[in-house]
mmCIF file of C-alpha atoms in Angstrom:
data_model
loop_
_atom_site.group_PDB
_atom_site.id
_atom_site.type_symbol
_atom_site.label_atom_id
_atom_site.label_comp_id
_atom_site.label_asym_id
_atom_site.label_seq_id
_atom_site.Cartn_x
_atom_site.Cartn_y
_atom_site.Cartn_z
ATOM 1 C CA UNK S 15 116.937 106.124 82.928
ATOM 2 C CA UNK S 16 116.665 104.919 79.329
ATOM 3 C CA UNK S 17 119.018 102.106 78.377
ATOM 4 C CA UNK S 18 120.350 104.103 75.455
ATOM 5 C CA UNK S 19 121.469 106.871 77.817
ATOM 6 C CA UNK S 20 123.048 104.334 80.193
ATOM 7 C CA UNK S 21 124.965 102.797 77.285
ATOM 8 C CA UNK S 22 126.072 106.261 76.216
ATOM 9 C CA UNK S 23 127.378 107.030 79.727
ATOM 10 C CA UNK S 24 129.349 103.762 79.776
ATOM 11 C CA UNK S 25 130.759 104.386 76.303
ATOM 12 C CA UNK S 26 131.792 107.927 77.156
ATOM 13 C CA UNK S 27 133.502 106.736 80.351
ATOM 14 C CA UNK S 28 135.502 104.008 78.627
ATOM 15 C CA UNK S 29 136.549 106.300 75.783
ATOM 16 C CA UNK S 30 137.843 108.882 78.242
ATOM 17 C CA UNK S 31 139.419 106.172 80.416
ATOM 18 C CA UNK S 32 141.250 104.485 77.540
ATOM 19 C CA UNK S 33 142.408 107.792 76.121
ATOM 20 C CA UNK S 34 143.989 108.631 79.474
ATOM 21 C CA UNK S 35 145.541 105.151 79.767
ATOM 22 C CA UNK S 36 146.861 105.351 76.228
ATOM 23 C CA UNK S 37 148.746 108.508 77.082
ATOM 24 C CA UNK S 38 150.084 107.051 80.356
ATOM 25 C CA UNK S 39 151.164 103.711 78.829
ATOM 26 C CA UNK S 40 152.743 105.386 75.813
ATOM 27 C CA UNK S 41 154.795 107.611 78.075
ATOM 28 C CA UNK S 42 155.788 104.712 80.318
ATOM 29 C CA UNK S 43 156.758 102.235 77.605
ATOM 30 C CA UNK S 44 158.307 104.332 74.868
ATOM 31 C CA UNK S 45 158.095 108.021 75.585
ATOM 32 C CA UNK S 46 156.725 110.708 73.312
ATOM 33 C CA UNK S 47 159.945 111.600 71.486
ATOM 34 C CA UNK S 48 159.909 108.700 69.011
ATOM 35 C CA UNK S 49 156.196 107.870 69.166
ATOM 36 C CA UNK S 50 154.434 105.114 71.082
ATOM 37 C CA UNK S 51 155.153 101.442 70.468
ATOM 38 C CA UNK S 52 151.662 100.051 69.886
ATOM 39 C CA UNK S 53 152.896 96.450 70.019
ATOM 40 C CA UNK S 54 154.061 96.960 73.596
ATOM 41 C CA UNK S 55 150.884 98.829 74.423
ATOM 42 C CA UNK S 56 148.735 95.931 73.228
ATOM 43 C CA UNK S 57 150.873 93.270 74.895
ATOM 44 C CA UNK S 58 151.258 95.010 78.252
ATOM 45 C CA UNK S 59 148.334 97.416 78.343
ATOM 46 C CA UNK S 60 145.476 94.973 77.742
ATOM 47 C CA UNK S 61 146.319 92.421 80.481
ATOM 48 C CA UNK S 62 147.948 94.939 82.834
ATOM 49 C CA UNK S 63 145.321 97.709 82.667
ATOM 50 C CA UNK S 64 142.277 96.870 80.563
ATOM 51 C CA UNK S 65 141.435 93.467 82.025
ATOM 52 C CA UNK S 66 141.658 94.532 85.701
ATOM 53 C CA UNK S 67 139.706 97.696 84.914
ATOM 54 C CA UNK S 68 136.869 95.877 83.137
ATOM 55 C CA UNK S 69 136.735 93.093 85.714
ATOM 56 C CA UNK S 70 136.622 95.413 88.713
ATOM 57 C CA UNK S 71 134.294 97.935 87.055
ATOM 58 C CA UNK S 72 131.508 95.462 86.349
ATOM 59 C CA UNK S 73 131.977 93.480 89.574
ATOM 60 C CA UNK S 74 131.455 96.721 91.456
ATOM 61 C CA UNK S 75 128.631 97.789 89.130
ATOM 62 C CA UNK S 76 126.493 94.642 89.133
ATOM 63 C CA UNK S 77 127.349 93.076 92.479
ATOM 64 C CA UNK S 78 129.048 95.341 94.995
ATOM 65 C CA UNK S 79 126.842 98.426 94.560
ATOM 66 C CA UNK S 80 123.359 96.812 94.639
ATOM 67 C CA UNK S 81 124.198 94.298 97.374
ATOM 68 C CA UNK S 82 126.412 96.304 99.733
ATOM 69 C CA UNK S 83 126.824 99.984 98.804
ATOM 70 C CA UNK S 84 123.126 100.673 98.159
ATOM 71 C CA UNK S 85 122.141 98.888 101.377
ATOM 72 C CA UNK S 86 124.748 100.972 103.261
ATOM 73 C CA UNK S 87 126.875 98.028 104.375
ATOM 74 C CA UNK S 88 129.998 100.165 104.420
ATOM 75 C CA UNK S 89 132.350 97.651 106.063
ATOM 76 C CA UNK S 90 131.457 94.821 103.699
ATOM 77 C CA UNK S 91 131.575 97.208 100.740
ATOM 78 C CA UNK S 92 135.149 98.089 101.601
ATOM 79 C CA UNK S 93 136.225 94.465 102.177
ATOM 80 C CA UNK S 94 134.633 93.134 98.984
ATOM 81 C CA UNK S 95 135.921 96.119 97.029
ATOM 82 C CA UNK S 96 139.503 95.272 98.020
ATOM 83 C CA UNK S 97 138.964 91.569 97.272
ATOM 84 C CA UNK S 98 137.437 92.288 93.863
ATOM 85 C CA UNK S 99 140.327 94.619 92.995
ATOM 86 C CA UNK S 100 142.928 92.009 93.992
ATOM 87 C CA UNK S 101 141.024 89.306 92.126
ATOM 88 C CA UNK S 102 140.954 91.485 88.994
ATOM 89 C CA UNK S 103 144.718 91.989 89.350
ATOM 90 C CA UNK S 104 145.282 88.221 89.420
ATOM 91 C CA UNK S 105 143.148 87.833 86.299
ATOM 92 C CA UNK S 106 145.361 90.432 84.609
ATOM 93 C CA UNK S 107 148.463 88.680 85.933
ATOM 94 C CA UNK S 108 147.226 85.383 84.532
ATOM 95 C CA UNK S 109 146.968 86.885 81.048
ATOM 96 C CA UNK S 110 150.422 88.448 81.421
ATOM 97 C CA UNK S 111 151.813 85.013 82.273
ATOM 98 C CA UNK S 112 150.179 83.515 79.178
ATOM 99 C CA UNK S 113 151.681 86.211 76.994
ATOM 100 C CA UNK S 114 155.200 86.602 78.453
ATOM 101 C CA UNK S 115 155.689 83.457 80.493
ATOM 102 C CA UNK S 116 157.147 83.088 83.954
ATOM 103 C CA UNK S 117 160.305 84.999 83.060
ATOM 104 C CA UNK S 118 158.314 88.242 82.665
ATOM 105 C CA UNK S 119 156.218 87.767 85.763
ATOM 106 C CA UNK S 120 159.163 86.878 88.028
ATOM 107 C CA UNK S 121 161.863 88.815 86.256
ATOM 108 C CA UNK S 122 162.492 90.847 89.368
ATOM 109 C CA UNK S 123 161.556 88.075 91.779
ATOM 110 C CA UNK S 124 158.677 87.990 94.215
ATOM 111 C CA UNK S 125 159.000 91.672 94.966
ATOM 112 C CA UNK S 126 158.415 92.518 91.302
ATOM 113 C CA UNK S 127 155.436 90.152 91.155
ATOM 114 C CA UNK S 128 153.777 91.685 94.207
ATOM 115 C CA UNK S 129 154.479 95.188 92.907
ATOM 116 C CA UNK S 130 152.681 94.353 89.665
ATOM 117 C CA UNK S 131 149.736 92.802 91.530
ATOM 118 C CA UNK S 132 149.432 95.834 93.806
ATOM 119 C CA UNK S 133 149.593 98.205 90.825
ATOM 120 C CA UNK S 134 146.897 96.289 88.940
ATOM 121 C CA UNK S 135 144.800 96.138 92.124
ATOM 122 C CA UNK S 136 144.968 99.906 92.447
ATOM 123 C CA UNK S 137 143.983 100.259 88.784
ATOM 124 C CA UNK S 138 141.023 97.929 89.386
ATOM 125 C CA UNK S 139 140.086 99.798 92.567
ATOM 126 C CA UNK S 140 140.079 103.090 90.681
ATOM 127 C CA UNK S 141 137.860 101.673 87.921
ATOM 128 C CA UNK S 142 135.585 100.104 90.537
ATOM 129 C CA UNK S 143 135.263 103.389 92.405
ATOM 130 C CA UNK S 144 134.281 105.146 89.172
ATOM 131 C CA UNK S 145 131.788 102.340 88.607
ATOM 132 C CA UNK S 146 130.165 102.988 91.984
ATOM 133 C CA UNK S 147 129.928 106.716 91.209
ATOM 134 C CA UNK S 148 128.304 106.102 87.827
ATOM 135 C CA UNK S 149 125.932 103.458 89.170
ATOM 136 C CA UNK S 150 125.040 105.733 92.081
ATOM 137 C CA UNK S 151 124.211 108.587 89.727
ATOM 138 C CA UNK S 152 122.016 106.358 87.523
ATOM 139 C CA UNK S 153 120.227 104.920 90.585
ATOM 140 C CA UNK S 154 119.671 108.400 92.040
ATOM 141 C CA UNK S 155 118.203 109.614 88.749
ATOM 142 C CA UNK S 156 115.936 106.557 88.463
ATOM 143 C CA UNK S 157 114.663 107.083 92.009
ATOM 144 C CA UNK S 158 113.798 110.718 91.245
ATOM 145 C CA UNK S 159 111.893 109.647 88.135
ATOM 146 C CA UNK S 160 110.085 106.971 90.124
ATOM 147 C CA UNK S 161 109.100 109.472 92.829
ATOM 148 C CA UNK S 162 107.734 111.867 90.200
ATOM 149 C CA UNK S 163 105.696 109.069 88.637
ATOM 150 C CA UNK S 164 104.351 107.999 92.036
ATOM 151 C CA UNK S 165 103.508 111.605 92.913
ATOM 152 C CA UNK S 166 101.558 111.950 89.672
ATOM 153 C CA UNK S 167 99.643 108.735 90.350
ATOM 154 C CA UNK S 168 99.006 109.824 93.918
ATOM 155 C CA UNK S 169 97.791 113.179 92.627
ATOM 156 C CA UNK S 170 95.273 111.476 90.341
ATOM 157 C CA UNK S 171 94.110 109.080 93.062
ATOM 158 C CA UNK S 172 93.618 111.876 95.585
ATOM 159 C CA UNK S 173 91.564 113.911 93.131
ATOM 160 C CA UNK S 174 89.382 110.888 92.390
ATOM 161 C CA UNK S 175 88.992 110.309 96.137
ATOM 162 C CA UNK S 176 87.873 113.894 96.707
ATOM 163 C CA UNK S 177 85.226 113.652 94.008
ATOM 164 C CA UNK S 178 83.954 110.342 95.338
ATOM 165 C CA UNK S 179 83.591 111.906 98.792
ATOM 166 C CA UNK S 180 81.732 114.992 97.558
ATOM 167 C CA UNK S 181 79.348 113.706 94.903
ATOM 168 C CA UNK S 182 77.196 111.310 97.011
ATOM 169 C CA UNK S 183 76.676 113.945 99.685
ATOM 170 C CA UNK S 184 75.269 116.379 97.139
ATOM 171 C CA UNK S 185 73.057 113.769 95.497
ATOM 172 C CA UNK S 186 71.460 112.644 98.767
ATOM 173 C CA UNK S 187 70.590 116.218 99.740
ATOM 174 C CA UNK S 188 69.128 117.068 96.342
ATOM 175 C CA UNK S 189 67.012 113.929 96.050
ATOM 176 C CA UNK S 190 65.650 114.544 99.522
ATOM 177 C CA UNK S 191 64.639 118.084 98.549
ATOM 178 C CA UNK S 192 62.760 116.938 95.435
ATOM 179 C CA UNK S 193 61.065 114.190 97.432
ATOM 180 C CA UNK S 194 59.682 116.845 99.811
ATOM 181 C CA UNK S 195 58.514 118.994 96.884
ATOM 182 C CA UNK S 196 56.620 116.094 95.300
ATOM 183 C CA UNK S 197 54.118 116.248 98.149
ATOM 184 C CA UNK S 198 53.486 119.949 97.509
ATOM 185 C CA UNK S 199 53.663 120.537 93.755
ATOM 186 C CA UNK S 200 54.272 117.652 91.352
ATOM 187 C CA UNK S 201 54.628 119.922 88.308
ATOM 188 C CA UNK S 202 57.226 122.097 90.001
ATOM 189 C CA UNK S 203 58.922 118.958 91.227
ATOM 190 C CA UNK S 204 59.189 117.841 87.604
ATOM 191 C CA UNK S 205 60.895 121.107 86.686
ATOM 192 C CA UNK S 206 63.380 120.669 89.482
ATOM 193 C CA UNK S 207 63.877 117.065 88.476
ATOM 194 C CA UNK S 208 65.042 118.356 85.087
ATOM 195 C CA UNK S 209 67.479 120.616 86.897
ATOM 196 C CA UNK S 210 68.748 117.618 88.812
ATOM 197 C CA UNK S 211 69.114 115.760 85.530
ATOM 198 C CA UNK S 212 71.260 118.608 84.191
ATOM 199 C CA UNK S 213 73.356 118.548 87.336
ATOM 200 C CA UNK S 214 73.851 114.776 87.102
ATOM 201 C CA UNK S 215 74.885 115.153 83.484
ATOM 202 C CA UNK S 216 77.345 117.811 84.571
ATOM 203 C CA UNK S 217 78.763 115.578 87.296
ATOM 204 C CA UNK S 218 79.080 112.550 85.021
ATOM 205 C CA UNK S 219 80.598 114.196 81.978
ATOM 206 C CA UNK S 220 81.949 117.646 82.793
ATOM 207 C CA UNK S 221 83.964 116.713 85.879
ATOM 208 C CA UNK S 222 86.208 114.216 84.090
ATOM 209 C CA UNK S 223 88.678 116.923 83.137
ATOM 210 C CA UNK S 224 90.869 118.924 85.491
ATOM 211 C CA UNK S 225 89.437 122.260 84.307
ATOM 212 C CA UNK S 226 86.070 123.387 82.930
ATOM 213 C CA UNK S 227 84.707 126.705 81.717
ATOM 214 C CA UNK S 228 83.813 129.013 84.598
ATOM 215 C CA UNK S 229 80.472 129.725 82.931
ATOM 216 C CA UNK S 230 79.512 126.050 83.300
ATOM 217 C CA UNK S 231 80.555 126.041 86.951
ATOM 218 C CA UNK S 232 78.383 129.108 87.584
ATOM 219 C CA UNK S 233 75.444 127.473 85.820
ATOM 220 C CA UNK S 234 75.914 124.407 87.998
ATOM 221 C CA UNK S 235 75.923 126.550 91.175
ATOM 222 C CA UNK S 236 72.752 128.382 90.094
ATOM 223 C CA UNK S 237 70.891 125.111 89.580
ATOM 224 C CA UNK S 238 72.182 123.738 92.847
ATOM 225 C CA UNK S 239 70.987 126.820 94.752
ATOM 226 C CA UNK S 240 67.615 126.639 93.006
ATOM 227 C CA UNK S 241 67.187 123.046 94.180
ATOM 228 C CA UNK S 242 68.167 123.964 97.736
ATOM 229 C CA UNK S 243 65.629 126.810 97.830
ATOM 230 C CA UNK S 244 62.832 124.280 97.437
ATOM 231 C CA UNK S 245 62.778 123.852 101.209
ATOM 232 C CA UNK S 246 62.022 127.472 102.015
ATOM 233 C CA UNK S 247 59.504 130.114 100.931
ATOM 234 C CA UNK S 248 61.942 132.865 101.868
ATOM 235 C CA UNK S 249 62.950 134.498 98.557
ATOM 236 C CA UNK S 250 65.827 136.322 100.230
ATOM 237 C CA UNK S 251 67.121 133.257 102.026
ATOM 238 C CA UNK S 252 70.146 133.002 99.725
ATOM 239 C CA UNK S 253 71.837 135.495 97.408
ATOM 240 C CA UNK S 254 74.211 134.546 94.638
ATOM 241 C CA UNK S 255 76.167 137.410 93.088
ATOM 242 C CA UNK S 256 78.528 137.247 90.127
ATOM 243 C CA UNK S 257 80.688 140.244 89.249
ATOM 244 C CA UNK S 258 82.948 140.363 86.222
ATOM 245 C CA UNK S 259 83.158 138.515 82.928
ATOM 246 C CA UNK S 260 83.238 134.730 83.316
ATOM 247 C CA UNK S 261 84.010 133.991 79.669
ATOM 248 C CA UNK S 262 87.538 132.805 78.849
ATOM 249 C CA UNK S 263 88.107 131.664 82.441
ATOM 250 C CA UNK S 264 88.326 128.096 83.711
ATOM 251 C CA UNK S 265 88.362 126.419 87.120
ATOM 252 C CA UNK S 266 88.532 122.979 88.635
ATOM 253 C CA UNK S 267 85.044 121.388 88.438
ATOM 254 C CA UNK S 268 82.921 121.401 91.597
ATOM 255 C CA UNK S 269 85.508 123.485 93.388
ATOM 256 C CA UNK S 270 83.088 125.867 95.117
ATOM 257 C CA UNK S 271 80.083 123.633 95.745
ATOM 258 C CA UNK S 272 81.374 121.959 98.969
ATOM 259 C CA UNK S 273 81.486 125.352 100.683
ATOM 260 C CA UNK S 274 77.983 126.187 99.491
ATOM 261 C CA UNK S 275 76.735 122.781 100.637
ATOM 262 C CA UNK S 276 78.188 123.438 104.052
ATOM 263 C CA UNK S 277 76.436 126.813 104.252
ATOM 264 C CA UNK S 278 73.043 125.268 103.516
ATOM 265 C CA UNK S 279 73.669 122.472 105.971
ATOM 266 C CA UNK S 280 74.527 124.692 108.908
ATOM 267 C CA UNK S 281 72.459 127.823 108.342
ATOM 268 C CA UNK S 282 70.676 128.713 111.570
ATOM 269 C CA UNK S 283 67.192 129.625 110.350
ATOM 270 C CA UNK S 284 65.691 129.293 106.866
ATOM 271 C CA UNK S 285 63.399 132.235 107.546
ATOM 272 C CA UNK S 286 66.349 134.568 108.129
ATOM 273 C CA UNK S 287 66.843 137.244 105.505
ATOM 274 C CA UNK S 288 70.136 136.906 103.613
ATOM 275 C CA UNK S 289 71.047 133.841 105.632
ATOM 276 C CA UNK S 290 73.480 132.779 102.903
ATOM 277 C CA UNK S 291 75.459 135.065 100.635
ATOM 278 C CA UNK S 292 77.571 133.631 97.847
ATOM 279 C CA UNK S 293 79.648 135.914 95.658
ATOM 280 C CA UNK S 294 82.037 135.382 92.809
ATOM 281 C CA UNK S 295 84.228 138.284 91.728
ATOM 282 C CA UNK S 296 86.052 137.659 88.465
ATOM 283 C CA UNK S 297 89.054 139.806 87.659
ATOM 284 C CA UNK S 298 91.766 139.553 85.046
ATOM 285 C CA UNK S 299 94.392 138.140 87.389
ATOM 286 C CA UNK S 300 92.296 136.394 90.018
ATOM 287 C CA UNK S 301 88.940 134.907 90.983
ATOM 288 C CA UNK S 302 87.595 135.616 94.461
ATOM 289 C CA UNK S 303 84.917 133.315 95.870
ATOM 290 C CA UNK S 304 83.139 134.106 99.119
ATOM 291 C CA UNK S 305 80.470 132.126 100.927
ATOM 292 C CA UNK S 306 78.972 133.453 104.141
ATOM 293 C CA UNK S 307 76.189 131.996 106.242
ATOM 294 C CA UNK S 308 74.586 132.829 109.563
ATOM 295 C CA UNK S 309 74.232 130.305 112.342
ATOM 296 C CA UNK S 310 73.115 130.135 115.951
ATOM 297 C CA UNK S 311 76.053 130.392 118.355
ATOM 298 C CA UNK S 312 74.097 128.622 121.069
ATOM 299 C CA UNK S 313 73.551 125.606 118.835
ATOM 300 C CA UNK S 314 76.263 122.978 118.524
ATOM 301 C CA UNK S 315 78.136 123.725 115.321
ATOM 302 C CA UNK S 316 79.653 120.662 113.704
ATOM 303 C CA UNK S 317 81.132 121.993 110.536
ATOM 304 C CA UNK S 318 81.900 119.756 107.625
ATOM 305 C CA UNK S 319 85.269 121.481 107.570
ATOM 306 C CA UNK S 320 86.361 120.207 110.981
ATOM 307 C CA UNK S 321 86.828 116.613 109.827
ATOM 308 C CA UNK S 322 87.769 114.563 106.799
ATOM 309 C CA UNK S 323 85.771 116.739 104.421
ATOM 310 C CA UNK S 324 87.832 119.779 105.248
ATOM 311 C CA UNK S 325 91.129 117.979 104.739
ATOM 312 C CA UNK S 326 90.054 116.497 101.425
ATOM 313 C CA UNK S 327 88.770 119.822 100.115
ATOM 314 C CA UNK S 328 91.913 121.644 101.184
ATOM 315 C CA UNK S 329 94.054 118.913 99.680
ATOM 316 C CA UNK S 330 92.240 119.126 96.385
ATOM 317 C CA UNK S 331 92.699 122.893 96.210
ATOM 318 C CA UNK S 332 96.397 122.483 97.034
ATOM 319 C CA UNK S 333 96.776 119.907 94.284
ATOM 320 C CA UNK S 334 94.895 121.888 91.656
ATOM 321 C CA UNK S 335 96.285 125.305 92.576
ATOM 322 C CA UNK S 336 99.727 124.817 94.128
ATOM 323 C CA UNK S 337 100.973 128.201 95.373
ATOM 324 C CA UNK S 338 98.209 129.850 93.364
ATOM 325 C CA UNK S 339 95.467 130.083 95.969
ATOM 326 C CA UNK S 340 94.621 131.520 99.339
ATOM 327 C CA UNK S 341 91.926 129.921 101.514
ATOM 328 C CA UNK S 342 90.627 131.580 104.669
ATOM 329 C CA UNK S 343 87.839 130.143 106.854
ATOM 330 C CA UNK S 344 86.583 132.449 109.591
ATOM 331 C CA UNK S 345 83.973 131.751 112.280
ATOM 332 C CA UNK S 346 83.017 134.672 114.471
ATOM 333 C CA UNK S 347 79.879 135.836 116.272
ATOM 334 C CA UNK S 348 76.991 134.370 114.293
ATOM 335 C CA UNK S 349 78.735 134.201 110.923
ATOM 336 C CA UNK S 350 80.728 131.518 109.144
ATOM 337 C CA UNK S 351 82.714 132.820 106.175
ATOM 338 C CA UNK S 352 84.865 131.194 103.526
ATOM 339 C CA UNK S 353 87.120 133.234 101.259
ATOM 340 C CA UNK S 354 88.955 131.506 98.415
ATOM 341 C CA UNK S 355 91.182 133.463 96.048
ATOM 342 C CA UNK S 356 92.514 131.767 92.917
ATOM 343 C CA UNK S 357 95.201 133.140 90.651
ATOM 344 C CA UNK S 358 94.264 132.937 86.967
ATOM 345 C CA UNK S 359 96.574 130.918 84.750
#
């Protein structure tokens, strides 16, 4: 909490506290009929009420709360609270003695003296209790602010971690594909190398923000699919379908590519017609992404989404679209399907 607000809370408390004490002391020393005697209020009120209150308040605030109350040492908190209140009463009694002398302090004998000490102790205890409440509220508020700050930092770190996990995987696959193409057609390999250059530029500069234009994400996917198709002569190996108007929409960068990567990695046969189908349906209120690939049930299927990759991808989607997404991953028969629905902002 800002210091200015803390000072304001303290000031407001003392103003309210002294206003209440002024009324009580005025009634006790003079009554309201003829008006309060301010000389008596100053002589009696300051040492009898103000000094014990201030002493106990800040002893509780700076020492008792952080050392015992906050650490939940209830027994010691109670013992030290009583001792601090009594000590504050003796400080007030000392000032009363300086002002009025021994006659005032022992005017009624020891019983009067102890009665005054007990009264001032109770006043100090009340002020100290209010101190604990105020300090507790300020500490609680500061802890909430700290948690929010830590959550934000954690959010940023987790997003950076996700990107660092995804980007190298994509690069290794793409470079390997172009390396294979170099042996077949150097000119075509050069064209695909330019596509890779565009993709690298996208990854280096476009993914720094939390959201990018959906049109750029689609362009990125198209180039990625084109690079993956290098390894097969089957024109119908993969289909990418976009329905709806992508303009004026934005998404988290590289949100869909991990699912597409997984489809290429685990497709059963590159000669299979329509082995991979990727669709993007863009509506006014939502974006629906689907990625479906065929695989061989008899072959061991080690999906990227059964390990760390899956958790990171899910975590990223949860962070970027809290309560604004629905992710379903279905594996049945010879088909692996991912359906991701995003609510438009």
